[in-house]
Coordinates of C-alpha atoms in Angstrom, one line a residue:
M111 CA 46.7 67.0 12.9
T112 CA 49.2 64.1 14.1
T113 CA 49.1 64.2 17.7
E114 CA 52.9 64.5 18.2
N115 CA 52.8 68.0 16.3
A116 CA 50.1 69.1 17.6
I117 CA 51.1 72.8 16.9
S118 CA 50.5 75.9 15.7
S119 CA 51.7 76.2 12.5
P120 CA 53.8 79.0 11.1
V121 CA 54.2 77.7 7.9
K122 CA 51.1 80.0 5.3
L123 CA 51.0 79.6 2.0
S124 CA 48.7 80.3 -1.0
A125 CA 48.1 79.0 -4.1
V126 CA 49.1 81.8 -6.7
A127 CA 49.2 82.7 -10.5
G128 CA 52.0 82.7 -11.7
H129 CA 55.6 81.9 -14.0
G130 CA 57.1 78.1 -13.0
Q131 CA 53.9 77.9 -10.1
P132 CA 51.6 75.3 -10.5
E133 CA 47.7 76.5 -11.4
P134 CA 45.6 77.4 -8.4
T135 CA 42.5 75.0 -7.5
P136 CA 40.9 73.7 -5.4
A137 CA 43.4 70.4 -4.9
L138 CA 46.6 72.8 -4.9
E139 CA 44.6 74.6 -1.8
Q140 CA 44.2 71.6 -0.5
L141 CA 48.1 70.1 -0.9
Y142 CA 48.6 73.4 1.2
R143 CA 46.5 73.4 3.9
G144 CA 48.9 69.5 4.6
F145 CA 51.7 71.3 3.5
E146 CA 51.1 73.6 6.1
Q147 CA 50.2 71.6 9.2
E148 CA 52.8 68.9 9.0
M149 CA 55.7 71.9 8.5
L150 CA 56.7 71.3 5.3
V151 CA 57.5 73.6 2.5
P152 CA 58.0 73.0 -1.2
L153 CA 61.0 74.3 -2.7
W154 CA 58.5 76.1 -5.9
T155 CA 57.0 78.0 -4.0
Q156 CA 60.4 79.4 -2.2
I157 CA 63.3 79.4 -4.8
G158 CA 63.5 82.6 -5.7
D159 CA 64.3 83.5 -2.9
L160 CA 66.5 80.6 -1.7
M161 CA 68.3 80.7 -5.1
P162 CA 68.2 83.9 -6.3
A163 CA 70.4 84.5 -9.8
H164 CA 72.8 86.3 -7.3
P165 CA 73.5 86.3 -3.6
Q166 CA 71.3 89.1 -2.4
S167 CA 72.3 90.2 1.1
K168 CA 69.6 91.0 4.3
A169 CA 72.5 94.3 5.0
S170 CA 72.0 97.6 3.1
A171 CA 75.3 99.6 3.0
H172 CA 75.7 102.1 5.6
L173 CA 78.1 105.3 7.1
W174 CA 78.6 106.3 10.7
R175 CA 80.8 109.2 11.6
W176 CA 83.6 108.6 13.5
D177 CA 82.6 112.0 15.3
R178 CA 79.5 111.3 16.3
L179 CA 80.6 107.1 17.8
V180 CA 83.4 108.7 19.4
E181 CA 80.4 112.1 21.2
L182 CA 78.1 108.7 22.0
A183 CA 80.8 107.4 23.7
G184 CA 82.4 110.0 25.7
E185 CA 79.1 110.3 27.0
A186 CA 78.5 105.9 27.4
G187 CA 82.1 106.0 29.9
R188 CA 80.5 109.9 32.2
I189 CA 77.3 107.4 33.1
V190 CA 78.0 103.2 32.3
P191 CA 80.2 101.9 34.8
V192 CA 82.4 99.0 33.1
G193 CA 82.5 95.6 34.9
R194 CA 80.9 92.5 35.4
G195 CA 77.2 92.4 33.6
G196 CA 77.8 94.9 30.8
E197 CA 82.1 93.3 31.0
R198 CA 83.0 95.8 28.2
R199 CA 81.8 99.5 27.2
A200 CA 81.3 98.3 23.4
I201 CA 78.8 100.2 21.5
A202 CA 77.9 98.1 18.3
L203 CA 77.4 98.8 14.7
A204 CA 73.9 98.1 13.8
N205 CA 72.7 97.5 10.3
P206 CA 69.7 99.7 9.2
S207 CA 67.9 96.5 7.6
L208 CA 69.2 94.0 10.0
G209 CA 65.8 94.6 12.6
G210 CA 67.6 96.4 14.7
R211 CA 70.3 93.5 15.9
P212 CA 73.9 94.3 16.9
F213 CA 75.3 93.3 13.4
A214 CA 77.4 95.0 11.0
T215 CA 76.5 92.3 8.4
P216 CA 75.0 89.1 9.3
T217 CA 78.6 87.9 9.5
L218 CA 80.2 90.4 11.7
W219 CA 79.8 92.3 14.1
A220 CA 82.0 95.9 14.5
A221 CA 81.8 98.3 17.5
I222 CA 83.0 101.0 19.3
Q223 CA 85.1 100.4 22.8
Y224 CA 85.8 102.7 25.6
L225 CA 87.8 103.0 28.7
M226 CA 88.5 106.5 31.0
P227 CA 91.6 106.4 32.8
G228 CA 92.8 104.0 35.4
E229 CA 89.6 101.5 34.5
D230 CA 89.7 98.2 33.7
A231 CA 88.2 95.9 31.6
P232 CA 87.1 92.5 33.3
E233 CA 89.5 88.9 32.3
H234 CA 86.5 86.8 30.3
R235 CA 86.5 84.6 26.6
H236 CA 85.0 83.6 24.4
T237 CA 85.0 81.6 21.6
Q238 CA 84.4 84.4 18.9
H239 CA 87.4 85.6 16.6
A240 CA 88.4 89.5 17.3
F241 CA 91.2 92.2 17.3
R242 CA 91.5 95.0 17.9
F243 CA 92.2 97.9 16.4
V244 CA 93.1 102.5 16.8
V245 CA 92.2 105.1 15.0
E246 CA 93.8 107.6 17.3
G247 CA 94.7 106.9 20.9
E248 CA 96.7 105.1 22.9
G249 CA 97.4 104.4 26.7
V250 CA 95.2 100.6 26.7
W251 CA 97.6 97.7 26.7
T252 CA 95.6 94.7 26.6
V253 CA 96.6 91.3 28.8
V254 CA 95.7 88.2 26.6
N255 CA 96.9 84.7 29.2
G256 CA 98.4 87.6 30.6
D257 CA 100.6 89.1 28.1
S258 CA 100.6 92.7 28.1
V259 CA 100.2 94.1 25.2
R260 CA 100.7 97.7 23.8
M261 CA 97.3 99.5 21.9
S262 CA 98.8 102.4 20.1
R263 CA 97.7 104.8 17.0
G264 CA 97.4 101.9 13.4
D265 CA 98.4 99.0 15.5
F266 CA 96.0 95.9 14.4
L267 CA 95.9 93.1 17.9
P268 CA 94.3 90.1 16.5
Q269 CA 93.1 87.2 19.4
G270 CA 92.0 84.2 18.4
G271 CA 88.9 82.7 19.9
W272 CA 89.0 80.9 23.9
N273 CA 92.3 83.3 25.3
W274 CA 91.5 85.2 27.9
H275 CA 91.7 88.8 27.6
A276 CA 90.8 92.0 30.0
H277 CA 92.0 95.3 29.1
H278 CA 93.4 98.8 31.8
N279 CA 94.2 102.2 31.1
A280 CA 97.0 103.1 32.5
A281 CA 96.4 107.3 31.1
S282 CA 95.5 109.8 32.5
K283 CA 92.6 110.2 29.4
P284 CA 89.9 107.8 28.0
M285 CA 90.8 105.6 24.3
A286 CA 88.3 104.8 21.4
W287 CA 89.2 102.3 19.4
I288 CA 87.3 99.5 17.7
D289 CA 86.4 96.1 17.9
G290 CA 85.8 93.1 15.3
L291 CA 84.8 90.0 15.9
D292 CA 82.9 86.9 14.3
I293 CA 79.3 87.1 17.2
P294 CA 76.7 87.3 14.0
F295 CA 77.8 83.9 12.5
A296 CA 78.3 82.9 15.8
Y297 CA 75.1 83.5 17.0
N298 CA 74.0 82.7 14.0
T299 CA 75.8 78.7 13.5
E300 CA 74.5 78.0 17.1
S301 CA 78.2 77.0 17.8
Q302 CA 79.3 80.1 20.8
F303 CA 80.1 79.7 24.0
F304 CA 81.6 82.5 26.8
E305 CA 83.0 82.4 30.4
F306 CA 83.5 84.9 33.3
G307 CA 87.4 84.9 34.2
R308 CA 89.1 87.1 37.1
D309 CA 87.5 89.8 38.3
A310 CA 90.8 91.9 38.4
I311 CA 94.7 91.8 37.0
S312 CA 97.7 90.8 39.1
P313 CA 100.2 92.9 39.8
A314 CA 102.3 91.1 37.2
E315 CA 100.1 91.3 34.4
R316 CA 99.4 95.5 35.3
I317 CA 102.6 96.9 33.9
S318 CA 103.3 98.6 30.0
P319 CA 106.2 97.1 27.8
E320 CA 107.0 98.0 25.2
F321 CA 106.7 95.2 23.5
S322 CA 104.4 91.9 24.2
R323 CA 106.6 89.0 24.8
S324 CA 103.9 87.5 21.6
E325 CA 106.2 90.5 19.8
R326 CA 109.8 89.4 21.0
L327 CA 108.4 85.8 20.1
W328 CA 106.9 86.0 16.8
G329 CA 107.6 89.8 15.7
H330 CA 110.4 89.9 13.4
P331 CA 109.9 89.2 9.2
G332 CA 110.6 86.4 8.2
L333 CA 111.4 84.4 10.7
R334 CA 110.3 81.4 12.6
P335 CA 111.2 80.6 16.4
V336 CA 112.7 76.6 16.0
S337 CA 110.7 76.0 18.9
Q338 CA 107.3 76.8 18.1
V339 CA 107.3 74.0 14.5
Q340 CA 103.6 73.6 14.9
D341 CA 101.1 75.9 12.8
Q342 CA 98.0 77.6 14.8
P343 CA 95.0 77.6 13.7
T344 CA 95.3 81.7 15.1
S345 CA 97.9 84.4 14.7
P346 CA 100.2 84.1 17.9
L347 CA 101.3 87.4 16.9
L348 CA 99.2 90.0 18.9
A349 CA 100.3 93.1 18.1
Y350 CA 101.0 94.4 14.3
R351 CA 102.6 97.1 14.5
W352 CA 101.7 101.0 12.2
V353 CA 105.6 101.4 11.7
N354 CA 105.7 98.1 9.9
T355 CA 102.3 98.6 8.2
D356 CA 103.0 101.5 7.0
K357 CA 107.0 101.4 5.3
A358 CA 104.8 98.0 3.0
L359 CA 102.4 100.7 1.7
N360 CA 105.4 102.4 1.2
E361 CA 107.3 101.0 -0.2
Q362 CA 104.1 99.5 -2.8
L363 CA 103.7 102.6 -3.7
A364 CA 107.4 103.0 -4.1
L365 CA 107.9 100.3 -6.4
E366 CA 105.4 101.1 -8.5
A367 CA 106.9 105.3 -9.2
E368 CA 110.0 102.7 -10.3
G369 CA 108.2 100.9 -13.7
H370 CA 107.8 97.7 -11.4
A371 CA 104.6 95.2 -10.4
A372 CA 103.3 96.0 -6.8
T373 CA 99.8 97.2 -6.8
L374 CA 96.8 96.3 -7.2
S375 CA 96.0 99.0 -9.7
P376 CA 97.2 102.2 -9.9
G377 CA 98.5 104.2 -7.2
H378 CA 96.1 101.6 -5.0
A379 CA 99.1 99.9 -2.6
A380 CA 97.4 96.5 0.1
V381 CA 98.9 93.8 3.1
R382 CA 97.0 91.2 3.8
Y383 CA 97.6 90.9 8.2
T384 CA 98.8 86.4 8.0
N385 CA 98.7 85.0 10.4
P386 CA 103.2 83.6 11.2
T387 CA 103.0 79.9 11.2
N388 CA 101.3 79.4 8.3
G389 CA 100.4 82.4 6.7
R390 CA 96.7 82.5 5.8
D391 CA 94.7 84.6 7.7
V392 CA 95.0 86.2 10.8
L393 CA 91.8 84.6 12.3
P394 CA 89.6 81.5 10.9
T395 CA 87.0 83.4 10.5
I396 CA 87.8 86.7 9.3
R397 CA 90.7 88.5 6.4
C398 CA 92.2 91.8 8.0
E399 CA 93.3 94.7 5.4
M400 CA 95.1 97.8 4.9
H401 CA 95.3 99.5 2.0
R402 CA 96.1 102.8 0.3
L403 CA 95.1 105.2 -2.0
R404 CA 97.5 107.6 -3.2
S405 CA 96.3 111.2 -4.3
G406 CA 93.9 111.1 -6.4
A407 CA 94.6 107.7 -7.8
T408 CA 90.5 105.7 -7.8
T409 CA 90.3 101.8 -6.8
R410 CA 88.7 99.2 -9.7
T411 CA 85.1 98.4 -9.2
R412 CA 85.1 95.0 -7.2
R413 CA 82.2 93.2 -5.4
E414 CA 82.4 90.2 -4.4
V415 CA 80.3 87.1 -2.4
G416 CA 80.2 87.9 1.9
S417 CA 80.4 91.3 3.6
S418 CA 83.0 93.6 4.9
V419 CA 83.3 96.4 7.3
F420 CA 85.4 99.8 6.3
Q421 CA 87.1 102.9 8.6
V422 CA 89.4 105.1 7.4
F423 CA 92.4 105.7 8.8
D424 CA 93.2 108.9 7.6
G425 CA 92.7 110.8 4.9
Q426 CA 89.5 112.1 2.9
G427 CA 88.0 110.8 0.1
T428 CA 85.0 108.8 -1.7
V429 CA 83.6 106.0 -2.1
K430 CA 80.7 103.9 -3.1
V431 CA 79.3 101.2 -2.2
G432 CA 75.7 99.9 -4.4
D433 CA 73.9 103.8 -5.5
R434 CA 74.8 104.8 -2.2
Q435 CA 77.9 107.0 -2.2
W436 CA 79.9 109.3 1.2
Q437 CA 82.6 112.1 1.4
V438 CA 84.5 109.7 3.5
R439 CA 87.0 111.1 6.3
R440 CA 89.6 110.0 9.4
G441 CA 88.0 107.7 11.4
D442 CA 84.8 106.9 9.6
M443 CA 83.4 103.3 9.9
F444 CA 81.3 101.5 6.7
V445 CA 79.3 98.0 5.6
V446 CA 79.9 96.5 2.3
P447 CA 77.5 94.1 2.1
S448 CA 77.6 90.9 -0.2
W449 CA 78.5 91.9 -4.0
Q450 CA 77.4 95.1 -3.5
P451 CA 79.7 97.0 -5.8
F452 CA 82.7 99.3 -3.9
T453 CA 84.6 101.7 -5.7
A454 CA 86.7 104.5 -3.8
Q455 CA 88.6 107.3 -4.6
C456 CA 91.1 109.8 -2.5
D457 CA 90.5 112.7 -2.9
A458 CA 93.3 115.0 -5.0
G459 CA 94.1 117.5 -1.9
Q460 CA 95.9 114.9 0.2
P461 CA 98.2 113.3 0.2
S462 CA 96.6 109.5 0.8
L463 CA 93.1 107.7 1.7
D464 CA 93.7 105.1 4.3
L465 CA 91.2 102.2 4.5
F466 CA 91.3 99.3 7.2
R467 CA 89.2 96.7 6.3
F468 CA 87.4 93.3 7.5
S469 CA 86.1 90.7 5.3
D470 CA 84.6 87.3 5.4
T471 CA 85.9 85.7 3.2
P472 CA 87.7 83.3 5.0
I473 CA 84.8 81.9 5.9
F474 CA 83.2 81.8 2.1
E475 CA 86.0 80.4 1.0
A476 CA 86.5 77.3 3.1
V477 CA 83.6 75.8 1.3
H478 CA 84.3 77.0 -1.5
A479 CA 81.7 79.6 -2.4
W480 CA 84.0 82.8 -2.3
R481 CA 83.9 84.9 -5.9
E482 CA 84.7 88.6 -7.1
Q483 CA 84.3 90.0 -10.2
V484 CA 86.7 93.0 -10.9
E485 CA 86.2 95.6 -13.2
P486 CA 89.2 94.9 -16.4
A487 CA 91.4 97.7 -15.9

């Protein structure tokens, strides 16, 4: 071993007989010791792991019950303060197959965040892209670059990386919502930055307007302000309101009932949240959608490169991920790992099943690695 590389080698190789492997001999063992000393790994010993026939996700399908998440978040609200250091009372979903890290999938972070009445979450910014989605409650405002944005049930609030943001609860009750970020992707690619902001927002920002400045400028369907002609990498619209999402889903199902092609499959309506400056995804690394299944309807079975996290917004039904199957209800969250087949069905006794979904698809589309399989209609 050369002096500049005089460290203990983590590379461990064994000559074993097998298909596609060289015959084990003393000479081969000696070659492997040389590889170990120089930190080298031959492809022929690793190809099955590095180049499988199809994606083999390290994540596993898993379900988190909303009732239990809220219960534990409420207990944290009583004993864990919000302030500098912890920054947020956010409790991340830890996929059971990812070694205890706070990662829902290898690229996606999901958490329940909980804010007590009158509490503020201090200002900071980070390069990780983020969003908030509200499954129940209201009364919290997020303040992004000084713009106060109302958070209410069904609202989707994207926030591009490196924007200052804080939260304040102006209500008399606690409020919980989910956060989604690309933290694992940034962590694994070693690309993250973080910066503390002000300890407190100004009185002018501690307001509760019905519509934020971003909505007043950008929240008009099909209309773009001529003063804002440059495309932006993340959506400048900071709130996508449930009233509009709900109406869009209902109209798709109504058009289907009238005999027009408007849905993904019979009884399965879906919309995607998009950036109004370019029509692409709201965030460069995260795709967000809302899906609605009418009573008794079933999605086509689909598998795709990349992972997804779902939250049940309303209704009850059955979801199947790989070989796992669960009955789900409002608020429940579950993970669909890369290339595992997914199917959802709305219970016949329910008016509909609404599923909020976020995925890492834009990452794989950007590097031309995304593909999907959908069972025939």
